[in-house]
XYZ file of C-alpha atoms in Angstrom:
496
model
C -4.330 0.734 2.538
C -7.433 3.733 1.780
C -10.142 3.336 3.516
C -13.254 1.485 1.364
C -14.832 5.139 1.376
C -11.574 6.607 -0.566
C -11.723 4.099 -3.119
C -15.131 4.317 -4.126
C -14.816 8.407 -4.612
C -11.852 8.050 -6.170
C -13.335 5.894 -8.910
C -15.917 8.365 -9.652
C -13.470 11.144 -9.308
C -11.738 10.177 -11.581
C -14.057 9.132 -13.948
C -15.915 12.988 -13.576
C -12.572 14.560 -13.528
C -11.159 12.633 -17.058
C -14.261 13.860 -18.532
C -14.672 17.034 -18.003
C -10.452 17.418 -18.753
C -11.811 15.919 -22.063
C -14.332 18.315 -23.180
C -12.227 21.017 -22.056
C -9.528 19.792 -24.596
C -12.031 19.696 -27.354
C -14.043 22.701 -27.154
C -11.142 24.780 -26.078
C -10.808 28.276 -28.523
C -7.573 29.689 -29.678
C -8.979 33.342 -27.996
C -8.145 33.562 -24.104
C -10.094 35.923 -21.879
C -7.356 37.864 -20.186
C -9.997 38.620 -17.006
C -10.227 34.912 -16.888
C -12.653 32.979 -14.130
C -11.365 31.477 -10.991
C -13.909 28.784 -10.338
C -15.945 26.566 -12.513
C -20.516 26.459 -11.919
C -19.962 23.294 -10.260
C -17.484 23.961 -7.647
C -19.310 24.389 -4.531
C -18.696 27.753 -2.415
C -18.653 28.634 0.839
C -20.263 31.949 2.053
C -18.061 34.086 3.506
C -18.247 35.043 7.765
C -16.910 38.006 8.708
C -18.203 37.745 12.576
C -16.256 35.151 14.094
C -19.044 32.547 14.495
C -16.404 29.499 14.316
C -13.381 30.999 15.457
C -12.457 32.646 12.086
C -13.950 35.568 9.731
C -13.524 35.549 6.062
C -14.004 38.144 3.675
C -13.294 38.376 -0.298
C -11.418 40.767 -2.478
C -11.154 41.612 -5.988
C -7.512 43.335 -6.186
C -7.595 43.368 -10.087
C -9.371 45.539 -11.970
C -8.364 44.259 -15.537
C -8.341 39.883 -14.338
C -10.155 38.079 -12.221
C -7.675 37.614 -9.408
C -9.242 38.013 -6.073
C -8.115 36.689 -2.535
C -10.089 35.571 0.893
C -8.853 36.852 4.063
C -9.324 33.681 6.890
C -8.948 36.348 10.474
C -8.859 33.828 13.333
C -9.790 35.039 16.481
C -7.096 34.708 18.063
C -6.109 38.466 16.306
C -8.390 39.754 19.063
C -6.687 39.411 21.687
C -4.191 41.883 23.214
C -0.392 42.554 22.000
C 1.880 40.410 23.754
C 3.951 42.154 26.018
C 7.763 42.638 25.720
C 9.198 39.433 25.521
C 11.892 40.231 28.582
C 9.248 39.504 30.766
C 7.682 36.806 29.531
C 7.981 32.912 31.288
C 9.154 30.196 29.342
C 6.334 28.370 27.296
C 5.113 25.356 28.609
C 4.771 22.285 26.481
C 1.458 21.230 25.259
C -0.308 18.050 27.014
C -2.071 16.444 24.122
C -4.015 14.254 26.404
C -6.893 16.818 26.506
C -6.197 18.972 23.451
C -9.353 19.608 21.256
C -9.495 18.945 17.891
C -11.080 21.725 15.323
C -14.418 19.691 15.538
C -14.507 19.547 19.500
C -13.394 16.290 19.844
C -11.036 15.134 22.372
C -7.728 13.768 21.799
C -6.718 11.920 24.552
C -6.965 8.830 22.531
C -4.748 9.757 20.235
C -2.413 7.575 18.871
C 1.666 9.245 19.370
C 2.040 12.035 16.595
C 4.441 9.609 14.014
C 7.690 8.127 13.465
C 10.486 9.448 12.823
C 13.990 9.079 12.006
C 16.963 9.882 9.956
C 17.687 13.061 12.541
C 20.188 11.940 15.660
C 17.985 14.482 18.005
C 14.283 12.919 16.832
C 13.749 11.790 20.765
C 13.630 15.933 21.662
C 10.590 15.839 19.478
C 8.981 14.599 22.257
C 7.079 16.094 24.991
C 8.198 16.109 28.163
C 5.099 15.227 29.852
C 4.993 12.125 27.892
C 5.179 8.684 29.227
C 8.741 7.242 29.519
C 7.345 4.163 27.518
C 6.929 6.241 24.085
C 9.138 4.341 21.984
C 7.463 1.656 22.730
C 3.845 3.148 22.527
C 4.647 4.501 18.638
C 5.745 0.776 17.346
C 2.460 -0.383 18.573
C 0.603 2.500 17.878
C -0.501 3.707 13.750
C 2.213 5.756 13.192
C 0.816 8.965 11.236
C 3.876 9.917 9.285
C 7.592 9.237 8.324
C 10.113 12.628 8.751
C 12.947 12.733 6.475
C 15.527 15.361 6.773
C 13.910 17.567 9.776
C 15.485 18.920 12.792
C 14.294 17.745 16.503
C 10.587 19.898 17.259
C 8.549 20.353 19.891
C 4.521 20.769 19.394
C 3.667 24.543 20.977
C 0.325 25.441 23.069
C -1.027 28.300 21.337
C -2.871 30.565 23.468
C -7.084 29.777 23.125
C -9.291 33.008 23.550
C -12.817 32.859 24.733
C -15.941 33.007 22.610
C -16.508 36.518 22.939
C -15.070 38.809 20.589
C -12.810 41.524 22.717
C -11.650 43.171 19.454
C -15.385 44.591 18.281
C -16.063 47.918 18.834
C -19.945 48.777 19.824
C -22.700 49.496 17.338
C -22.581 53.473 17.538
C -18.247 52.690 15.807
C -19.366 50.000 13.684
C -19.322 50.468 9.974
C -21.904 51.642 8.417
C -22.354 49.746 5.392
C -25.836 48.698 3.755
C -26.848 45.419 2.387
C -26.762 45.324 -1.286
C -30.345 43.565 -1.095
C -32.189 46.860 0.082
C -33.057 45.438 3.328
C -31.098 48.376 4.916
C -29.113 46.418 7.221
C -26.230 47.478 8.933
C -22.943 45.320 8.279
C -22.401 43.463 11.388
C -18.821 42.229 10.552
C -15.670 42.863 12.052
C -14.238 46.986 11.837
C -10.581 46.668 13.403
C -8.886 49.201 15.889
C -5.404 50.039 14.182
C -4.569 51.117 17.753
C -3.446 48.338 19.964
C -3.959 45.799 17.606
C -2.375 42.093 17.276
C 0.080 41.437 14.558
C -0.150 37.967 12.972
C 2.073 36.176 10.588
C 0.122 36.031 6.961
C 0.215 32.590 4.743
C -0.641 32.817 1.175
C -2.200 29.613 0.430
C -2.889 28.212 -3.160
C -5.408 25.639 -3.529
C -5.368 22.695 -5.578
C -7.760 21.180 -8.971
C -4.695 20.485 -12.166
C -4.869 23.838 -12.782
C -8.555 23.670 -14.579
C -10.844 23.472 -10.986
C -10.755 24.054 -7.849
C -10.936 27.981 -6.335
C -9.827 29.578 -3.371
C -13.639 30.089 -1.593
C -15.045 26.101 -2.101
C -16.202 24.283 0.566
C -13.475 22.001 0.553
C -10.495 24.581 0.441
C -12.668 27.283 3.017
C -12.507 24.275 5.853
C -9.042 23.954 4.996
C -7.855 27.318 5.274
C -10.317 27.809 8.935
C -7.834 24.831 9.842
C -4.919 26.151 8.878
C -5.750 29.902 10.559
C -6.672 28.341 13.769
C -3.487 25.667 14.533
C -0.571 28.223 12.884
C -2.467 31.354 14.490
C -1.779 33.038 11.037
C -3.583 35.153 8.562
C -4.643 32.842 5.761
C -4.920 34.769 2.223
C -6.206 32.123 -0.120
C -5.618 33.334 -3.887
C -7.952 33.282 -6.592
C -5.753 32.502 -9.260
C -6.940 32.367 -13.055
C -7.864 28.483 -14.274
C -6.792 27.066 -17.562
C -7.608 26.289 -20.412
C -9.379 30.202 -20.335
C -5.713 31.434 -19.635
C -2.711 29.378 -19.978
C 1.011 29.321 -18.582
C 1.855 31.712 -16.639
C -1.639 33.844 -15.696
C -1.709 31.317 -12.557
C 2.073 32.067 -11.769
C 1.788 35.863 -12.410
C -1.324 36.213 -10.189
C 0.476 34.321 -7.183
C 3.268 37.131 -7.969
C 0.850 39.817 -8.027
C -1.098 38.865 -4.683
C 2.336 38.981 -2.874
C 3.134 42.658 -4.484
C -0.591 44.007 -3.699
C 0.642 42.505 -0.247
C 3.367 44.493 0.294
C 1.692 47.510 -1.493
C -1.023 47.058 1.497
C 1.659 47.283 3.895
C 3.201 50.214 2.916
C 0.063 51.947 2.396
C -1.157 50.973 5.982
C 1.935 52.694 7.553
C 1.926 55.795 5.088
C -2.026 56.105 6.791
C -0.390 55.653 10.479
C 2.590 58.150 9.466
C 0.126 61.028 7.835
C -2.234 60.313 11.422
C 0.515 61.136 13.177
C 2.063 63.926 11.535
C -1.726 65.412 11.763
C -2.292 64.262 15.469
C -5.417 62.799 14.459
C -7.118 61.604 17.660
C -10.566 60.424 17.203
C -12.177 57.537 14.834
C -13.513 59.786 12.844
C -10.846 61.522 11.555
C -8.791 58.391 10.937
C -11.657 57.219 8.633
C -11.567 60.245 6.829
C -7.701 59.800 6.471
C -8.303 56.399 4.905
C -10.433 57.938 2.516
C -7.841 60.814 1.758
C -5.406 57.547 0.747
C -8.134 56.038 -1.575
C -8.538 59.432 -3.602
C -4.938 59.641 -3.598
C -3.401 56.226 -4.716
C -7.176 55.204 -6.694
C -7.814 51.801 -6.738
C -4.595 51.246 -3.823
C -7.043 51.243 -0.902
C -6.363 50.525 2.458
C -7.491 46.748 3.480
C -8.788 47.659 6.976
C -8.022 43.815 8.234
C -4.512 43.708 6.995
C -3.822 47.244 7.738
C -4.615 46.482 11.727
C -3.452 42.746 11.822
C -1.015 41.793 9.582
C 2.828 41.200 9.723
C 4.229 40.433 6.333
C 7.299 40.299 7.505
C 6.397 36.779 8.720
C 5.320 35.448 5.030
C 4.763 32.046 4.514
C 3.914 30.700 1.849
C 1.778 26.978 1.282
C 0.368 25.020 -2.000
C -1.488 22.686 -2.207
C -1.402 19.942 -5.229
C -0.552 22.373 -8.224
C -0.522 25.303 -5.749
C 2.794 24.238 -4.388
C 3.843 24.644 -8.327
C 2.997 28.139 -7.679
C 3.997 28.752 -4.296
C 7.665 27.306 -5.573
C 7.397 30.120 -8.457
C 6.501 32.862 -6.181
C 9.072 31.810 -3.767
C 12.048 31.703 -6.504
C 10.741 35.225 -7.306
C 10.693 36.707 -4.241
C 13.901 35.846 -3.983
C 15.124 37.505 -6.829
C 13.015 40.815 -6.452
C 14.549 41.196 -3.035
C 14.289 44.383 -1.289
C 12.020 45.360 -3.635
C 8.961 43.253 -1.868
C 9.687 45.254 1.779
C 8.044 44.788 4.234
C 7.655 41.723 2.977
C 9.630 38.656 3.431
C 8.710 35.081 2.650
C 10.711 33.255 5.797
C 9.073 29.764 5.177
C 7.279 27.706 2.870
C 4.833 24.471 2.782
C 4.801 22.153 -0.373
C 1.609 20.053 0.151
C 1.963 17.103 -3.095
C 3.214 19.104 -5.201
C 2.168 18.580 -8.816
C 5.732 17.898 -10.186
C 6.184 15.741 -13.404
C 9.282 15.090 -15.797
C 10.476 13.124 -19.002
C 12.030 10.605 -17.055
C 9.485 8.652 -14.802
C 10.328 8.126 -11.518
C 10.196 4.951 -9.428
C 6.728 6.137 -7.941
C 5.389 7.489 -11.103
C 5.779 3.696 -12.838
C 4.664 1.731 -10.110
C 1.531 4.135 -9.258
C 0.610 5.287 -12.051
C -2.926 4.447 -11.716
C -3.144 5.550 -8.077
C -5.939 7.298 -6.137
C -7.932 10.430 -7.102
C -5.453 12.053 -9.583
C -3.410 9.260 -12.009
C -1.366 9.719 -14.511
C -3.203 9.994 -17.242
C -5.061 12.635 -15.711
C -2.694 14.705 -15.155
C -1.184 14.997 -18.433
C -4.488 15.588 -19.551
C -4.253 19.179 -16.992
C -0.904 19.843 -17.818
C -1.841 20.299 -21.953
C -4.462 22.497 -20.802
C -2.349 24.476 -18.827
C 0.730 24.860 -20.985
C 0.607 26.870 -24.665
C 0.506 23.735 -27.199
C 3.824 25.439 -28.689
C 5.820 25.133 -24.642
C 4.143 21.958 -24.053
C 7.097 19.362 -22.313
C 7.266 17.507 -19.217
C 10.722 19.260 -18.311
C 9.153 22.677 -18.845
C 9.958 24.988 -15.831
C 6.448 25.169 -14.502
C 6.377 20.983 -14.187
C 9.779 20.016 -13.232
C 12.155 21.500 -10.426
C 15.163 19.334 -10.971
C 15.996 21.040 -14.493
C 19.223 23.010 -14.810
C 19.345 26.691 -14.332
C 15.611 26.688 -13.664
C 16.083 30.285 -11.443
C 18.050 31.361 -8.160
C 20.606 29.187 -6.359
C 18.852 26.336 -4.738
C 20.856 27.414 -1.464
C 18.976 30.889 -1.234
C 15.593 29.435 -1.362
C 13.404 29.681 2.251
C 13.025 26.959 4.094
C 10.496 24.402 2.458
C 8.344 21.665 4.077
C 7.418 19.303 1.622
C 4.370 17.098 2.287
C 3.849 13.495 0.992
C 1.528 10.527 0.560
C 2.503 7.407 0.633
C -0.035 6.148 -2.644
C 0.748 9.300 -4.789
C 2.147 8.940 -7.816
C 4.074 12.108 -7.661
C 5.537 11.678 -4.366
C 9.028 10.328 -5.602
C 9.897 14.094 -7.692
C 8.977 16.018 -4.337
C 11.109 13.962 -2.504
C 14.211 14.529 -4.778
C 13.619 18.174 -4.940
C 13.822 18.431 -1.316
C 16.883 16.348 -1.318
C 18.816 19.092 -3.407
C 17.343 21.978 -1.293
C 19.116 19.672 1.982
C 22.473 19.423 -0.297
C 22.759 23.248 -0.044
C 21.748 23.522 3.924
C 18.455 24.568 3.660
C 15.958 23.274 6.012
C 13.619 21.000 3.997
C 12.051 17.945 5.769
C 9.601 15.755 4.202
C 6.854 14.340 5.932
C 5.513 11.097 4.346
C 1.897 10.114 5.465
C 1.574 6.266 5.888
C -1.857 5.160 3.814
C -2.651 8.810 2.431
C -3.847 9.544 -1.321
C -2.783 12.797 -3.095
C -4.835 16.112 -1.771
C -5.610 13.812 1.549
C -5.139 16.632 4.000
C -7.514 19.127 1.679
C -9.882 16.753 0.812
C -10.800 15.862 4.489
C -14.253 17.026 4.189
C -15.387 14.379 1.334
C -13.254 11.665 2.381
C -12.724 12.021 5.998
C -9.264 10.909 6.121
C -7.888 10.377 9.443
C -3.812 11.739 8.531
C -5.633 15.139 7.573
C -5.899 16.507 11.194
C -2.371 15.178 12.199
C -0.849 16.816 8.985
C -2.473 19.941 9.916
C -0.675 19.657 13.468
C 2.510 18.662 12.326
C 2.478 21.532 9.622
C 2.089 24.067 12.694
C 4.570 22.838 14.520
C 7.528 23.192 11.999
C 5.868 26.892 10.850
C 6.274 28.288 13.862
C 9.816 27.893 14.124
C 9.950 30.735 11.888
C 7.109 32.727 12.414
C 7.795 32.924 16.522
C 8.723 36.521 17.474
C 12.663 36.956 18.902
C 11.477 35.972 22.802
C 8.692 34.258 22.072
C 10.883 30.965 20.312
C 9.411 27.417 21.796
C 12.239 25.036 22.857
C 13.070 22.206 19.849
């Protein structure tokens, strides 16, 4: 069962959450703002840090002039470090030893209980590590076992490479940038200013944060720690979206902005390598002139400017793409889309995708949705409350597209979809509809495991902050671990 701590803020969540859905409902106008907001005055937001003082620099972005869409950029450090070399010459990785592994606060894990159990897959013993005792099966029936895998092939956990604490990718003060407070202090911007030459490429994750559609934003507290998490175990580029909330602008401003950040994605791509092609055709040699270059692209394309971070670390041909609550609603959407636009979205490629809870309902209750109904954080009630907020009165219905994925020619062929990780709790209401979703997506041979976490409320892994729930690290973990099956360079695969 929760912890006492979960129940008590759950109560008051809910009670907060039911009335402020409530007033929303009432005082909501017919007019909608089509620049819409992206977080409410009571959401609480995290500054942004784009030096590298925990291990990962943020910075924000408004890529729409006419809405409010904007992203955050999560750069771990980890982008700093050198190019790996050619993968011919590279030794086999080793497995990690979780006996001495740190967590993301600095604890030590060599207490830690073994990762989960698992079965349903013939090959579930390869999950193991080799340096494990021989007595494991044994040690997970006594020990709290974190999660229950349904579906997923045989993994193994890899050791991603740490860097040290000082920051090899900074250039020195005479090539920083030379940007002035907005305050009139006059201080230089001390942030980071990439080196397209030499740089690392990382994988990029869209993520999509969670709130029923009417709360929640992509720079809060809650979702910022979550996204640093994230950056740091998948060594990945986090882009958190900003997406428009309901009831301000209805079905589908929150699915067209998800679309939109993955086109101004590839649009940043293409623009980064037009700027290396033109610096080559020029022989541009020095900073300098590559600055003025990148200015030569803003007057040309306008508002199409070169994001410097991107431009020098990104590789969007390794997209993947993870909601969260009602986020994995969008990140579904997107997905389905991507799919259909094809080439058209080069370089970009979506090659993997995270469902965390997804907010799924239908006309015909599940098994889950009668008997927990009235679960933690988010019941049912609730949420019916955010889905008639979200949806235009005259669309409203629990089978619409946006709210159920087991409808009938609801988009592309199941079997074309990228593989999808679909993530559970076991006192969710919702849980049941995920789980059947990912059950067609296995029908057609695409890799979709579900991991169900033992004693875990909905939004359990992204609430971690406020209610310090012990699955939310391990989730994090296991996510990583399936991710970089396809996110791993060709030579650079770990053994599964």
């Amino acid at each position: 069962m929760p912890s006492v701590t979960v129940k008590l803020y759950s109560v008051f969540f809910k009670l907060l959450l039911k009335h402020r859905l409530q007033n929303r409902i009432q005082s909501q106008s017919d007019d909608s703002d089509p620049f819409g907001i992206t977080s409410r005055p009571e959401e609480s937001v995290a500054a942004v840090n784009p030096s590298f003082a925990d291990g990962v620099a943020t910075k924000d972005i408004h890529i729409d002039p006419f809405t409010s869409l904007s992203v955050r950029i999560f750069l771990p450090e980890s982008a700093l470090s050198p190019p790996e070399p050619d993968s011919k010459s590279q030794p086999k990785p080793r497995a990690r030893i979780p006996s001495r592994s740190p967590d993301l606060n600095g604890n030590s894990q060599g207490s830690q209980p073994s990762r989960r159990h698992s079965y349903g897959t013939p090959t579930a013993a390869a999950r193991d590590d080799p340096g494990k005792p021989s007595n494991i099966e044994e040690s997970s029936q006594l020990s709290l076992g974190r999660r229950n895998s349904f579906g997923s092939s045989a993994t193994h956990p890899h050791n991603a490479k740490q860097n040290g604490s000082h920051f090899t990718g900074f250039r020195n003060d005479a090539e920083s940038l030379t940007l002035r407070s907005s305050d009139g202090s006059g201080l230089p911007y001390r942030g980071y200013s990439p080196s397209i030459d030499n740089a690392r490429k990382l994988p990029v994750m869209l993520q999509f944060h969670g709130g029923g559609w009417v709360s929640g934003s992509n720079d809060s507290v809650v979702n910022d720690v979550f996204c640093r998490r994230m950056a740091k175990l998948c060594d990945v580029i986090v882009v958190a979206v900003g997406y428009r909330l309901a009831p301000e602008n209805k079905y589908p401003a929150a699915f067209d902005d998800g679309m939109n950040v993955l086109s101004w994605l590839a649009k940043q791509a293409n623009l980064a390598e037009c700027s290396k092609s033109m610096g080559s055709a020029r022989g541009v040699t020095t900073e300098s002139k590559k600055s003025d270059l990148h200015r030569h692209i803003v007057d040309t394309f306008g508002a199409q400017m070169v994001e410097p971070w991107l431009a020098a670390h990104a590789d969007p041909s390794r997209c993947i793409l993870l909601g969260v609550s009602c986020g994995a609603n969008i990140a579904d959407y997107v997905a389905r889309k991507a799919v259909e636009a094809g080439r058209l979205l080069d370089p970009v490629k979506v090659v993997a995708r995270v469902l965390m809870y997804p907010f799924f309902m239908g006309s015909v209750p599940t098994h889950s949705e009668i008997r927990l109904a009235n679960s933690y954080f988010y019941d049912k009630e609730t949420c019916l409350l955010a889905w008639k907020l979200f949806l235009p009165e005259d669309e409203f219905s629990l089978d619409h597209s946006a709210a159920n994925p087991l409808i009938p020619d609801r988009g592309p062929p199941l079997k074309l979809m990228p593989p999808t990780l679909t993530v559970v709790a076991e006192h969710d209401w919702m849980r049941d509809r995920a789980i059947a979703y990912s059950e067609e997506l296995r029908k057609v041979n695409v890799d979709a495991p579900v991991y169900d976490y033992k004693d875990a409320v909905h939004e359990f892994a992204t609430l971690d902050m406020l209610i310090k729930a012990p699955q939310a690290q391990a989730c994090a973990e296991d996510i990583a671990i399936w991710v970089k099956k396809y996110i791993s360079l060709r030579g650079h695969e770990f053994s599964y």
